[in-house]
PDB file of C-alpha atoms in Angstrom:
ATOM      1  CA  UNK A   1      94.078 160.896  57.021  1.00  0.00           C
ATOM      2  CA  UNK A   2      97.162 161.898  59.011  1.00  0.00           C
ATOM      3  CA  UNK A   3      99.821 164.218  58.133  1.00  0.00           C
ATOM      4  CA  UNK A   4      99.970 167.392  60.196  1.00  0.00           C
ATOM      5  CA  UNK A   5     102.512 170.348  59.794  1.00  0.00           C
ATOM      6  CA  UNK A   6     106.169 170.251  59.911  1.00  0.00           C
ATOM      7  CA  UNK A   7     107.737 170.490  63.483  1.00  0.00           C
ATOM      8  CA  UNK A   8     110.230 173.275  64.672  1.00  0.00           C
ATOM      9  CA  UNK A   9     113.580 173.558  62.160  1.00  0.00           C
ATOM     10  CA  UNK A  10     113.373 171.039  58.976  1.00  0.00           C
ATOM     11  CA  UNK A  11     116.189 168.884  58.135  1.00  0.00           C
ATOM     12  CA  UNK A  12     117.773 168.547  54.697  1.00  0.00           C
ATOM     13  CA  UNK A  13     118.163 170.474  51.432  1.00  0.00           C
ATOM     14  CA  UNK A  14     115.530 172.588  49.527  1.00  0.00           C
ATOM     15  CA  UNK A  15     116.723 175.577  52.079  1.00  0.00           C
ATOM     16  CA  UNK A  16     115.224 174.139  55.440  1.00  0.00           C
ATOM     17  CA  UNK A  17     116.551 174.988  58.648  1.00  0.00           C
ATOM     18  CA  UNK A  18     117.591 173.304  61.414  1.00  0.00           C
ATOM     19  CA  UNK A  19     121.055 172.128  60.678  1.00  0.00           C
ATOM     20  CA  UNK A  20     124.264 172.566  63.001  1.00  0.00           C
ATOM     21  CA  UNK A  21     127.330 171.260  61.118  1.00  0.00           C
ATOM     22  CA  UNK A  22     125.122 168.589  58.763  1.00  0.00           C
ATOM     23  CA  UNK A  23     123.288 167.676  61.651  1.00  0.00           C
ATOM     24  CA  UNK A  24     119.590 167.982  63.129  1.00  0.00           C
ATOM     25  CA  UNK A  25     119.739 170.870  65.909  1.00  0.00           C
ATOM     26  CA  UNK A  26     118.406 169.064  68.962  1.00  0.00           C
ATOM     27  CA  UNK A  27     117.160 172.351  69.997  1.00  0.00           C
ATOM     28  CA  UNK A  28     114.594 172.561  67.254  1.00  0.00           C
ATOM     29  CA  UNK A  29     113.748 168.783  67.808  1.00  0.00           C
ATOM     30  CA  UNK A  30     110.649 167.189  69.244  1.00  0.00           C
ATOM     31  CA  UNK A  31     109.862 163.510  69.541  1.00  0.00           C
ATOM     32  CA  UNK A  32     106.114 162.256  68.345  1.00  0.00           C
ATOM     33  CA  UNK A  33     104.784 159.660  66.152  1.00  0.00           C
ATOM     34  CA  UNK A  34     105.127 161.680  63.068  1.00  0.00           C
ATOM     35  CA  UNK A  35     108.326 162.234  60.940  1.00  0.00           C
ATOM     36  CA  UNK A  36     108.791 164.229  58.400  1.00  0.00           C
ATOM     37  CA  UNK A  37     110.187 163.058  55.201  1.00  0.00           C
ATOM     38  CA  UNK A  38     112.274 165.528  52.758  1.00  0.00           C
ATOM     39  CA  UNK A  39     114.325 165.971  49.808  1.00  0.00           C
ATOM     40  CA  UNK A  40     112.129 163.265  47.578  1.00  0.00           C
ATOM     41  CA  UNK A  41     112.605 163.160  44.068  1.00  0.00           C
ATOM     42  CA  UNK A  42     110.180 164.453  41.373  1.00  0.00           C
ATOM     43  CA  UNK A  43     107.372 162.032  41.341  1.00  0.00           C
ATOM     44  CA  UNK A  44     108.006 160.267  44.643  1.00  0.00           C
ATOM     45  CA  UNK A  45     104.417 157.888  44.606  1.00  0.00           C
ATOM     46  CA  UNK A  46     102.874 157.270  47.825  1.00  0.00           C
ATOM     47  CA  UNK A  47     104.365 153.728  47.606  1.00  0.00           C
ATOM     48  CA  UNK A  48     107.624 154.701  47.289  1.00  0.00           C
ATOM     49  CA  UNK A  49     107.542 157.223  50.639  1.00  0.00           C
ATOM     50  CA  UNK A  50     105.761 154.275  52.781  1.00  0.00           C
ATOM     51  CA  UNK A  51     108.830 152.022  51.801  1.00  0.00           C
ATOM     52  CA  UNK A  52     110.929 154.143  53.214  1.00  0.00           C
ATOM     53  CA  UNK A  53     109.559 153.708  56.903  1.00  0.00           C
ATOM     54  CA  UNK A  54     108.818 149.722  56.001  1.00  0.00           C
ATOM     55  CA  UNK A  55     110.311 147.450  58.560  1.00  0.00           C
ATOM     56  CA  UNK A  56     110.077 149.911  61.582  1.00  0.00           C
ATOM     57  CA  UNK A  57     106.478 149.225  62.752  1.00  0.00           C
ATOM     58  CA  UNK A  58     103.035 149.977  61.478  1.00  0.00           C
ATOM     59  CA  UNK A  59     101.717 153.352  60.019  1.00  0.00           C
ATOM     60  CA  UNK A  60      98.273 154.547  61.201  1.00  0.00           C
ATOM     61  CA  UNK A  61      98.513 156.743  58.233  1.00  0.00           C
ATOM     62  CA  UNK A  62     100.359 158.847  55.726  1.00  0.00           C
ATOM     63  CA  UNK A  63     100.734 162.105  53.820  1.00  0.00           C
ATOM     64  CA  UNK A  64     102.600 163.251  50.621  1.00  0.00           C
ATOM     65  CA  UNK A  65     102.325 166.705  49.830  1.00  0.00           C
ATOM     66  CA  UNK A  66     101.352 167.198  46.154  1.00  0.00           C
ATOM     67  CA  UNK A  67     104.247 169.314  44.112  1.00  0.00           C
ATOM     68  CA  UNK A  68     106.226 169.308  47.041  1.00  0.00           C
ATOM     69  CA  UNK A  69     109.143 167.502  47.853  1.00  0.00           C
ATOM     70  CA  UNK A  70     108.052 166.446  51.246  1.00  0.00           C
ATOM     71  CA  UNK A  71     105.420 163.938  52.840  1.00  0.00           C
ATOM     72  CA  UNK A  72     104.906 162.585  56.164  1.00  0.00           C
ATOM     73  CA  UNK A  73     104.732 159.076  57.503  1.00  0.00           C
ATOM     74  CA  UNK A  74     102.506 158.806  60.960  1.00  0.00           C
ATOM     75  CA  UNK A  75     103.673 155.406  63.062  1.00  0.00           C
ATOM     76  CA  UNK A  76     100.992 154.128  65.766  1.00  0.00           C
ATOM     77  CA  UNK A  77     104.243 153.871  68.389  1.00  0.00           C
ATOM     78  CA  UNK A  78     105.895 157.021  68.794  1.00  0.00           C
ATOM     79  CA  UNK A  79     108.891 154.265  69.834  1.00  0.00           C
ATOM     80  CA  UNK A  80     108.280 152.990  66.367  1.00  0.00           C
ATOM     81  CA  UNK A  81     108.856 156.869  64.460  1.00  0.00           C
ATOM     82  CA  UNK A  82     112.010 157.236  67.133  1.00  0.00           C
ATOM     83  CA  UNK A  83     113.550 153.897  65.496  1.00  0.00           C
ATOM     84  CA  UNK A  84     112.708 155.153  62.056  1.00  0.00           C
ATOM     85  CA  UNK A  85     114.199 158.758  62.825  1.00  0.00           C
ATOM     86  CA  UNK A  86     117.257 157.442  64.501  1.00  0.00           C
ATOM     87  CA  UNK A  87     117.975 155.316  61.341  1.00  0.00           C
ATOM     88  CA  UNK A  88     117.941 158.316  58.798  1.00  0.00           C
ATOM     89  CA  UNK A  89     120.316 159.814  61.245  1.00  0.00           C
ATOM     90  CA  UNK A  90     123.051 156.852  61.130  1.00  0.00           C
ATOM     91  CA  UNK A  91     122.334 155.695  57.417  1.00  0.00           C
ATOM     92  CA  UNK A  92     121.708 158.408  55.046  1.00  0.00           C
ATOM     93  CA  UNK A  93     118.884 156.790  53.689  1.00  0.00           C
ATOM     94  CA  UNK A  94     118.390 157.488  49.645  1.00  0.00           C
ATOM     95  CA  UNK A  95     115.345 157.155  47.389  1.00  0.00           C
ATOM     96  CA  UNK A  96     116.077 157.222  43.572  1.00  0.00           C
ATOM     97  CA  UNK A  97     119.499 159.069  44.284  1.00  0.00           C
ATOM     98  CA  UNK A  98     118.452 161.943  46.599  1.00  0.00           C
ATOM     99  CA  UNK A  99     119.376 161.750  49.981  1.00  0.00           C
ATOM    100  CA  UNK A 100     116.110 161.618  52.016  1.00  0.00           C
ATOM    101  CA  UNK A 101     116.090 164.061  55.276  1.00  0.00           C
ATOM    102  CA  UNK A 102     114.550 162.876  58.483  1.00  0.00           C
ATOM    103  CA  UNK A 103     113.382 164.958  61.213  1.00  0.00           C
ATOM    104  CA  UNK A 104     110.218 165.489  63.617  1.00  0.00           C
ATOM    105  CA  UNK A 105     106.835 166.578  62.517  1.00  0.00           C
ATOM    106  CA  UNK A 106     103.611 167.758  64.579  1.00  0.00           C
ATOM    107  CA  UNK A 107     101.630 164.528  65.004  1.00  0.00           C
ATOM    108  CA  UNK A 108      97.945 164.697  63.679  1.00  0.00           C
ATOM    109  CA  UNK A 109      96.856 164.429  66.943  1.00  0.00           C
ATOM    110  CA  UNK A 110      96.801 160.886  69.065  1.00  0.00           C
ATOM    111  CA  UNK A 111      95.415 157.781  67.158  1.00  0.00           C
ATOM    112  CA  UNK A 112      91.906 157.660  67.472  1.00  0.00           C
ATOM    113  CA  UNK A 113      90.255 154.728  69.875  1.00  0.00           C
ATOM    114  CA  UNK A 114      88.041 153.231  67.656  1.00  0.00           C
ATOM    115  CA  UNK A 115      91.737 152.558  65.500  1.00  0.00           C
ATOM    116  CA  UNK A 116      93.171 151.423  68.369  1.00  0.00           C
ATOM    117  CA  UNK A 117      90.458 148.770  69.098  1.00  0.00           C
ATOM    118  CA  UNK A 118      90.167 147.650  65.520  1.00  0.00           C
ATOM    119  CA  UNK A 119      94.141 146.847  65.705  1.00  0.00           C
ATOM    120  CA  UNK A 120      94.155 145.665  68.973  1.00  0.00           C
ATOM    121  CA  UNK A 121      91.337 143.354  68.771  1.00  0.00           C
ATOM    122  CA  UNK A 122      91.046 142.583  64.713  1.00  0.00           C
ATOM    123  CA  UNK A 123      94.899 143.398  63.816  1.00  0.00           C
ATOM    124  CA  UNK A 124      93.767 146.347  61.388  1.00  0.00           C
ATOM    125  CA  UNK A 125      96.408 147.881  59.260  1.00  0.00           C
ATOM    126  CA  UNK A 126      96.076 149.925  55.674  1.00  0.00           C
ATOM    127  CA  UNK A 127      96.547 146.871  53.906  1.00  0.00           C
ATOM    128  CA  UNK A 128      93.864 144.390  52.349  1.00  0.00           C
ATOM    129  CA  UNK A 129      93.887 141.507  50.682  1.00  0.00           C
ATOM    130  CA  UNK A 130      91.207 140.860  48.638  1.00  0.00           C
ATOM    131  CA  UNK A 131      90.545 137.877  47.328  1.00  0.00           C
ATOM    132  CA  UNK A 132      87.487 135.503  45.184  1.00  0.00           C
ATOM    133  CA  UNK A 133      87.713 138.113  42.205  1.00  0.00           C
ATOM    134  CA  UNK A 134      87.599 137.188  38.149  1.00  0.00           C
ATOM    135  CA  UNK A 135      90.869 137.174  36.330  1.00  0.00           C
ATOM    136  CA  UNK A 136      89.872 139.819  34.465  1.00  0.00           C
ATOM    137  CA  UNK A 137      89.751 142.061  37.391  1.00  0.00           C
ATOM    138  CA  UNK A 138      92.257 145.487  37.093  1.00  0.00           C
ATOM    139  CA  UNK A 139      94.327 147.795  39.105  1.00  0.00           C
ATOM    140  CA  UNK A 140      91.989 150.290  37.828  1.00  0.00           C
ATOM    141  CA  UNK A 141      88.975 148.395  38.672  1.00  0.00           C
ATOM    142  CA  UNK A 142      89.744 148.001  42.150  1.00  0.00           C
ATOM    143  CA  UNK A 143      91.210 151.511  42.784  1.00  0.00           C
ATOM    144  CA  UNK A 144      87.716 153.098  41.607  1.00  0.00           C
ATOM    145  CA  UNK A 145      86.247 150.926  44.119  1.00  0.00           C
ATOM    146  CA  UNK A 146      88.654 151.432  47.006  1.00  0.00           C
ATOM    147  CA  UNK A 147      88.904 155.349  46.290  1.00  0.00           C
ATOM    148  CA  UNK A 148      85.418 155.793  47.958  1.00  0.00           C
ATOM    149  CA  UNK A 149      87.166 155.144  51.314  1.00  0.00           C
ATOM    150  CA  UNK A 150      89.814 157.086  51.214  1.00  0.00           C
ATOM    151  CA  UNK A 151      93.070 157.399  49.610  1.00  0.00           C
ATOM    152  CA  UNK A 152      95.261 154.521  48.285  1.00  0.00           C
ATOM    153  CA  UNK A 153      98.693 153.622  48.420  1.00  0.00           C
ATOM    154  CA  UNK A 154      99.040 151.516  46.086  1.00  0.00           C
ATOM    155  CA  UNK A 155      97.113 148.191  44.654  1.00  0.00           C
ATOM    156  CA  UNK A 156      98.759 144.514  43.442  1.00  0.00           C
ATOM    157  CA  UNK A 157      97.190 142.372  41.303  1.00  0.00           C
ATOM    158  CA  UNK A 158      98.266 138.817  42.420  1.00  0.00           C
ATOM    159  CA  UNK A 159      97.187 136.134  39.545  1.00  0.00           C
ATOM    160  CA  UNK A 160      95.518 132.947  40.832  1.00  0.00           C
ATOM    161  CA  UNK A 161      95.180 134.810  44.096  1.00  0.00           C
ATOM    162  CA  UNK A 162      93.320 138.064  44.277  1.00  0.00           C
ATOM    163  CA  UNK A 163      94.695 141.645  44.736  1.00  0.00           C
ATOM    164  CA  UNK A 164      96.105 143.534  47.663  1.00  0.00           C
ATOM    165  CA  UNK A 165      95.236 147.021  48.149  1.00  0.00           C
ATOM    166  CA  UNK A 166      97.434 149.355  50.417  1.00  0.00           C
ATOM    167  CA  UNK A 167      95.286 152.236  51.576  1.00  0.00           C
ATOM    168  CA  UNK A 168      97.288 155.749  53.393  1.00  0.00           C
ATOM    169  CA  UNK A 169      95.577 155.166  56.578  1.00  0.00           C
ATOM    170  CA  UNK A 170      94.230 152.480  58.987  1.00  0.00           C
ATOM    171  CA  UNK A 171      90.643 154.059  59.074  1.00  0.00           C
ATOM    172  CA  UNK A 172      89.554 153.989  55.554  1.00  0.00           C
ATOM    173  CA  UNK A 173      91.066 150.339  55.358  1.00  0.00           C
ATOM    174  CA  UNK A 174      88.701 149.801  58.095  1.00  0.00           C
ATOM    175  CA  UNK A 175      85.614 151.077  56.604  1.00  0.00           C
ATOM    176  CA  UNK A 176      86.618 149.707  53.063  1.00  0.00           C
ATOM    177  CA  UNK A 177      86.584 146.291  55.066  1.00  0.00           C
ATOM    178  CA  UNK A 178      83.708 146.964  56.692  1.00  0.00           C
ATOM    179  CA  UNK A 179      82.005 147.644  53.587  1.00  0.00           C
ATOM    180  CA  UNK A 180      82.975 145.371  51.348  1.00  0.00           C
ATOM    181  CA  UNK A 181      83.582 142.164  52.808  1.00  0.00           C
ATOM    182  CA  UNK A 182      80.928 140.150  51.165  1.00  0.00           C
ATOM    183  CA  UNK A 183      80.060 142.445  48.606  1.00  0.00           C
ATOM    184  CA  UNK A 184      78.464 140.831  45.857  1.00  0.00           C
ATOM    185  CA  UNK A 185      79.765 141.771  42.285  1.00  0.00           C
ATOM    186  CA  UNK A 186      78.612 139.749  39.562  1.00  0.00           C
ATOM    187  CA  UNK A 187      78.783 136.276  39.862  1.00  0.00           C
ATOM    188  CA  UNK A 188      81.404 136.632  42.572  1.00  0.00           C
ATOM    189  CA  UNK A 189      81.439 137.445  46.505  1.00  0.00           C
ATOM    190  CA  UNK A 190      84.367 139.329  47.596  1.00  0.00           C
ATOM    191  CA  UNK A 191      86.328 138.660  50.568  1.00  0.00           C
ATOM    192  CA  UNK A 192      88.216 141.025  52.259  1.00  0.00           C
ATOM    193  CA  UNK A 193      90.479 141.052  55.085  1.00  0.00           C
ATOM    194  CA  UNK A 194      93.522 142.662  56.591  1.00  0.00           C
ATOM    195  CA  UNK A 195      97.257 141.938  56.108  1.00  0.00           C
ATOM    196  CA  UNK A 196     100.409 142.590  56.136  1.00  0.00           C
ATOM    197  CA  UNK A 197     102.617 145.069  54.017  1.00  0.00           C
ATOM    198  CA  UNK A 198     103.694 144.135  50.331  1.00  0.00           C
TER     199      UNK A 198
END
């Protein structure tokens, strides 16, 4: 999973540096494919800090420090994390009425190639749907199963449909796929594939 420390001069309340006059020092600032995301409220879920960076391009994985006000959210495009950046720069962006504080983070080191191939060639992202499941199926249910893969995000029940589960990074989605596709639980096969954010 992703996440890596915080770059050079922290944005945003909760006493961290880097500000000159409300604004990010650019001396303190470098550019990568991980931001840093500050000044959440108490109890911030993981789903809530990956909607913050939703609509800017994929996320090869994130991070949410536990007890701590901060998490990270690791794009596959640094040009991606730039776009992201820039807009907590022009927009103030809030999150259940604290302002949220963008600035750089150390990446977690470049995306691995086997993640790069599975996106490039099978369009793998940390979301799965999963689909041919009983009614009776739960959130619970399916997080016990998906928790042997990694961390998740969060999971939907969709009735009549099946379930998507949002996992914090692109290779445990991967192996969860890998490993369940076809998986044979009762009386039913399960089918699961990637897709796109909730």
């Amino acid at each position: 999973m992703g996440g890596g420390g915080m770059g050079g001069g922290m944005m945003g309340g909760g006493g961290m540096g880097g500000m000159a006059g409300g604004k990010p020092d650019p001396r303190n600032l470098q550019a990568s494919r991980s931001v840093y995301v500050g000044n959440l409220p108490v109890g911030t879920t993981m789903e809530e800090i990956a909607s913050l960076g939703r609509g800017f391009g994929p996320l090869e994985s994130m991070r949410m420090m536990m007890g701590a006000s901060y998490g990270f959210l690791n794009f596959l495009r640094d040009e991606d994390a730039y776009a992201f950046w820039q807009s907590g720069q022009a927009q103030q962006p809030h999150l259940r009425g604290n302002r949220i504080f963008l600035n750089w983070a150390k990446a977690p080191g470049p995306v691995e190639p086997h993640v790069l191939r599975l996106v490039r060639e099978h369009g793998a992202s940390r979301h799965l749907a999963v689909r041919n499941i009983s009614d009776a199926t739960s959130a619970d249910q399916l997080g016990a199963l998906f928790r042997q893969f990694g961390e998740v995000e969060s999971i939907q029940i969709k009735p009549g449909e099946g379930a998507q589960v949002n996992l914090t990074n692109i290779a445990s989605a991967a192996a969860a796929k890998d490993q369940l596709d076809g998986l044979t639980m009762g009386q039913w096969k399960l089918v699961v594939a990637y897709t796109t954010p909730p």
